[in-house]
PDB file of C-alpha atoms in Angstrom:
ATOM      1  CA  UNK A 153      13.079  14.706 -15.516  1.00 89.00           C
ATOM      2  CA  UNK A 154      13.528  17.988 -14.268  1.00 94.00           C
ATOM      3  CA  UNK A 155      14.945  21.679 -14.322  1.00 96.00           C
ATOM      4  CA  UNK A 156      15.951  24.449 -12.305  1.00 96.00           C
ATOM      5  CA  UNK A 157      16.985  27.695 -12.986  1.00 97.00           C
ATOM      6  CA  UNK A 158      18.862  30.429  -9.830  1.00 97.00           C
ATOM      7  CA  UNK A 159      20.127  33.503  -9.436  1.00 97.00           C
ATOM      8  CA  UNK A 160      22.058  35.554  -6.622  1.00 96.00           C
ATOM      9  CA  UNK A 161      22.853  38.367  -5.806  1.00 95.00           C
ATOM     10  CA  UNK A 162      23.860  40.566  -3.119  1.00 93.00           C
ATOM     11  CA  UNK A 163      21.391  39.631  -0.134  1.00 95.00           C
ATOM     12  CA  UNK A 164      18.555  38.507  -2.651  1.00 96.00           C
ATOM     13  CA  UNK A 165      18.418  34.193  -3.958  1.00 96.00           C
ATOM     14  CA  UNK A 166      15.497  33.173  -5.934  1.00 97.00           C
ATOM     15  CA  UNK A 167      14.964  29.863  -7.881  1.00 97.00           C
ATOM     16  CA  UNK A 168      12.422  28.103  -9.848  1.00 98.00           C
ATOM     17  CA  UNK A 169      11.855  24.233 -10.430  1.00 97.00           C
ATOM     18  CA  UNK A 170      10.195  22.331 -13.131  1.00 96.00           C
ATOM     19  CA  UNK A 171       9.797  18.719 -12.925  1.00 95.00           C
ATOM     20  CA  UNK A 172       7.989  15.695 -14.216  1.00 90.00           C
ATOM     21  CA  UNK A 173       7.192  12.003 -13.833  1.00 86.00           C
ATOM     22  CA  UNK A 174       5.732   9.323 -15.929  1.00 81.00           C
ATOM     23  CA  UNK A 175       3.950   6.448 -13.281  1.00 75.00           C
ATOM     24  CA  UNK A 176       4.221   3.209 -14.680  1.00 67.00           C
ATOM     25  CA  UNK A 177       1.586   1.746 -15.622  1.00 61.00           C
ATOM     26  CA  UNK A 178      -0.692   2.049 -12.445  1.00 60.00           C
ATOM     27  CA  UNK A 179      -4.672   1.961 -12.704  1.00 58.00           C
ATOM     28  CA  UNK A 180      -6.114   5.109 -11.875  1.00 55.00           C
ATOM     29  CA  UNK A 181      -2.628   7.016 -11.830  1.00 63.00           C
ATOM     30  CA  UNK A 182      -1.349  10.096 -14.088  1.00 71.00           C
ATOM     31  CA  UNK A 183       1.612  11.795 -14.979  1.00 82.00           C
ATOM     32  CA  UNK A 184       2.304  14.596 -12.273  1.00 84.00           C
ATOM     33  CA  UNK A 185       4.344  17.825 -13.072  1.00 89.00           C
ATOM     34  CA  UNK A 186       5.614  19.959 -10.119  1.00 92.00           C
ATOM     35  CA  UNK A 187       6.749  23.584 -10.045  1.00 96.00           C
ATOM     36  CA  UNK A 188       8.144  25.569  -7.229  1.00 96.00           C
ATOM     37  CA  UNK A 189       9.046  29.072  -6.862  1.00 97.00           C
ATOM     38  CA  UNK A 190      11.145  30.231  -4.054  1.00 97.00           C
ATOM     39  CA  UNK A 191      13.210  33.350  -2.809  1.00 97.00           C
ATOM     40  CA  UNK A 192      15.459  34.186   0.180  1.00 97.00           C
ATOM     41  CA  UNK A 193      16.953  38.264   1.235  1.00 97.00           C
ATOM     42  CA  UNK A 194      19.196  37.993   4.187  1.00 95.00           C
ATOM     43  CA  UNK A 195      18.979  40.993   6.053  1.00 91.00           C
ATOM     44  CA  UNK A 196      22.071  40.686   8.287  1.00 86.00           C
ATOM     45  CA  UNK A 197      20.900  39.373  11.421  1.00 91.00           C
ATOM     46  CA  UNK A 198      18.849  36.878   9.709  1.00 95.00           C
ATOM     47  CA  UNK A 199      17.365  35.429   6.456  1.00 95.00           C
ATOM     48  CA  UNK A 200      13.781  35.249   5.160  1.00 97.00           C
ATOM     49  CA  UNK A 201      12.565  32.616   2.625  1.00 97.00           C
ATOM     50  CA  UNK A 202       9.356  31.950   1.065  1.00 98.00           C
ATOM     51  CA  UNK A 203       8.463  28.631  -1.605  1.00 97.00           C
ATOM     52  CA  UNK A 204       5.350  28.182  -2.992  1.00 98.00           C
ATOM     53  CA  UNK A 205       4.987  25.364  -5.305  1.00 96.00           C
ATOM     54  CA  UNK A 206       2.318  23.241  -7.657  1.00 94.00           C
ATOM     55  CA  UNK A 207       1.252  19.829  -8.584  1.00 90.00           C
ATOM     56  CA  UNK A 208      -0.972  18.671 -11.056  1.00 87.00           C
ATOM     57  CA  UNK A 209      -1.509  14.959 -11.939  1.00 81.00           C
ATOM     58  CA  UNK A 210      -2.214  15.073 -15.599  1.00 73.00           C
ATOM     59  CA  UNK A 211      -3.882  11.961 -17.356  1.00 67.00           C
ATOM     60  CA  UNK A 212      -5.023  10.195 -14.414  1.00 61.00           C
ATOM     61  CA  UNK A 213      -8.518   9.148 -12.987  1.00 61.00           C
ATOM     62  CA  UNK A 214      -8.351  10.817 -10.025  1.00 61.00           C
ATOM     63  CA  UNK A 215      -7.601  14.527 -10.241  1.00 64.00           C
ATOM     64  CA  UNK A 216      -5.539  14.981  -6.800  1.00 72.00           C
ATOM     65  CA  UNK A 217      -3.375  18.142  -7.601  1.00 85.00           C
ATOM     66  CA  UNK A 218      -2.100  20.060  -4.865  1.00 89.00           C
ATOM     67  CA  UNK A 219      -0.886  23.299  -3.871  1.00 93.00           C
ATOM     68  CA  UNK A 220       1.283  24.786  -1.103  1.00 96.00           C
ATOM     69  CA  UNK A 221       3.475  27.172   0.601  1.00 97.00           C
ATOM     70  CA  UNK A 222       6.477  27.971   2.899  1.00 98.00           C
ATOM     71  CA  UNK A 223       7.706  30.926   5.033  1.00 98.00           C
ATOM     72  CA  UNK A 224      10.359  30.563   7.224  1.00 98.00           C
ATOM     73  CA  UNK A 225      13.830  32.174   8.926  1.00 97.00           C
ATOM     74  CA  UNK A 226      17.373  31.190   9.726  1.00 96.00           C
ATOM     75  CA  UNK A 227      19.117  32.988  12.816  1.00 96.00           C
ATOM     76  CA  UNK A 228      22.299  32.807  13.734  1.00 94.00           C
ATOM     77  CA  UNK A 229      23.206  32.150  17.016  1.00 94.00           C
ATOM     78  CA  UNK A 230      26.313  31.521  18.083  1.00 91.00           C
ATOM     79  CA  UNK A 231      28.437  28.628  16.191  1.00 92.00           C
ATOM     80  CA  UNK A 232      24.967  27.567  14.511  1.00 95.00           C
ATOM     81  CA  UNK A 233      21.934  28.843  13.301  1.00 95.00           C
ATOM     82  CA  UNK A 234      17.748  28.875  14.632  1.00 97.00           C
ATOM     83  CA  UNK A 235      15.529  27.606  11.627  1.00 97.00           C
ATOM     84  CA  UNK A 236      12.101  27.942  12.104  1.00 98.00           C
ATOM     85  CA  UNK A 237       9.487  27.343   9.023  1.00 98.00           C
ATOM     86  CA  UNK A 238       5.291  27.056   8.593  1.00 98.00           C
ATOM     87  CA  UNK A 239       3.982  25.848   5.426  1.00 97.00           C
ATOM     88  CA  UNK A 240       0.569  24.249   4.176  1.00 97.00           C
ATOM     89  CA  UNK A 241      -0.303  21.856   1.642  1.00 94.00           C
ATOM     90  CA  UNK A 242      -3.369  21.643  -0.301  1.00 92.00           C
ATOM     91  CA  UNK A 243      -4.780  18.775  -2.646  1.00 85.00           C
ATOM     92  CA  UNK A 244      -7.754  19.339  -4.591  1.00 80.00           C
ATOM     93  CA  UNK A 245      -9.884  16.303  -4.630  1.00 74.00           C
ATOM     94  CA  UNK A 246     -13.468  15.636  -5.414  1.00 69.00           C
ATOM     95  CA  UNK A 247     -13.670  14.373  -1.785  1.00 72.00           C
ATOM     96  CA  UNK A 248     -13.354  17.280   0.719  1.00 74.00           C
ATOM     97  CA  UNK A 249     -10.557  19.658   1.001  1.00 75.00           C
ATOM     98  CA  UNK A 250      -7.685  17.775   2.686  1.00 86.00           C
ATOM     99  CA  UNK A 251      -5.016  20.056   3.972  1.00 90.00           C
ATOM    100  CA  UNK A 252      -1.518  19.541   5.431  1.00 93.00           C
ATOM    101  CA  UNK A 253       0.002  21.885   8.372  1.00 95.00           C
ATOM    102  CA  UNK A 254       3.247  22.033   9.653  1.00 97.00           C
ATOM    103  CA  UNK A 255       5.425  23.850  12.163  1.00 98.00           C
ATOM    104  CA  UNK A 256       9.426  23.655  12.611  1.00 98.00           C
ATOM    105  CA  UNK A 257      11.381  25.156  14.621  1.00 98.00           C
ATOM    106  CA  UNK A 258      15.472  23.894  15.352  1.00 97.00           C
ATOM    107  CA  UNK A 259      19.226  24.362  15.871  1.00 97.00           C
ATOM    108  CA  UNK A 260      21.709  23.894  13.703  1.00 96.00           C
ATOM    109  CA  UNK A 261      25.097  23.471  15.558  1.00 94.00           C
ATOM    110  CA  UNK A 262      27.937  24.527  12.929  1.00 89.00           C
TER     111      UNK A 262
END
């Protein structure tokens, strides 16, 4: 189950999310509740965005919750639009600190 919640207005968008789910019955596994925040201002030319967002895995044996983040852009160009995004993801284990990195850059042809 799950729930989000928006507003706009003018150049500014921001939304937050709220979500859980039950795992069947699986040895060593939780429940795991998300949340993200996120926010967009266009500023003509082109738009900004930021998410950041959090998992926790409540109940299980393992405690892998995670963390992350998101910047990115949107330009248009001609009939379509550059997109171009970095975000991380972190999980906090007992085991190291595992991280996830990510680049993307593309067109969108309208």
């Amino acid at each position: 189950m799950g729930a989000r919640v928006g507003s706009a207005s003018g150049p500014f968008n921001v939304a937050f999310a709220l979500g859980r789910t039950d795992v069947a019955d699986v040895a060593g596994a939780g429940n795991i509740t998300a949340m993200n925040l996120a926010g967009q201002w266009e500023f003509g030319m082109a738009k900004v965005m930021g998410q950041i967002t959090n998992d926790r895995n409540i109940g299980g044996v393992d405690t892998n919750d995670g963390r992350g983040y998101l910047i990115g852009a949107l330009v248009p160009v001609g009939a379509g639009e550059i997109r171009a995004s970095y975000s991380q993801y972190r999980f906090d284990t007992p085991a190291g600190d595992p991280r996830v990195k990510k680049f993307a850059l593309g067109y969108v042809h309208n």
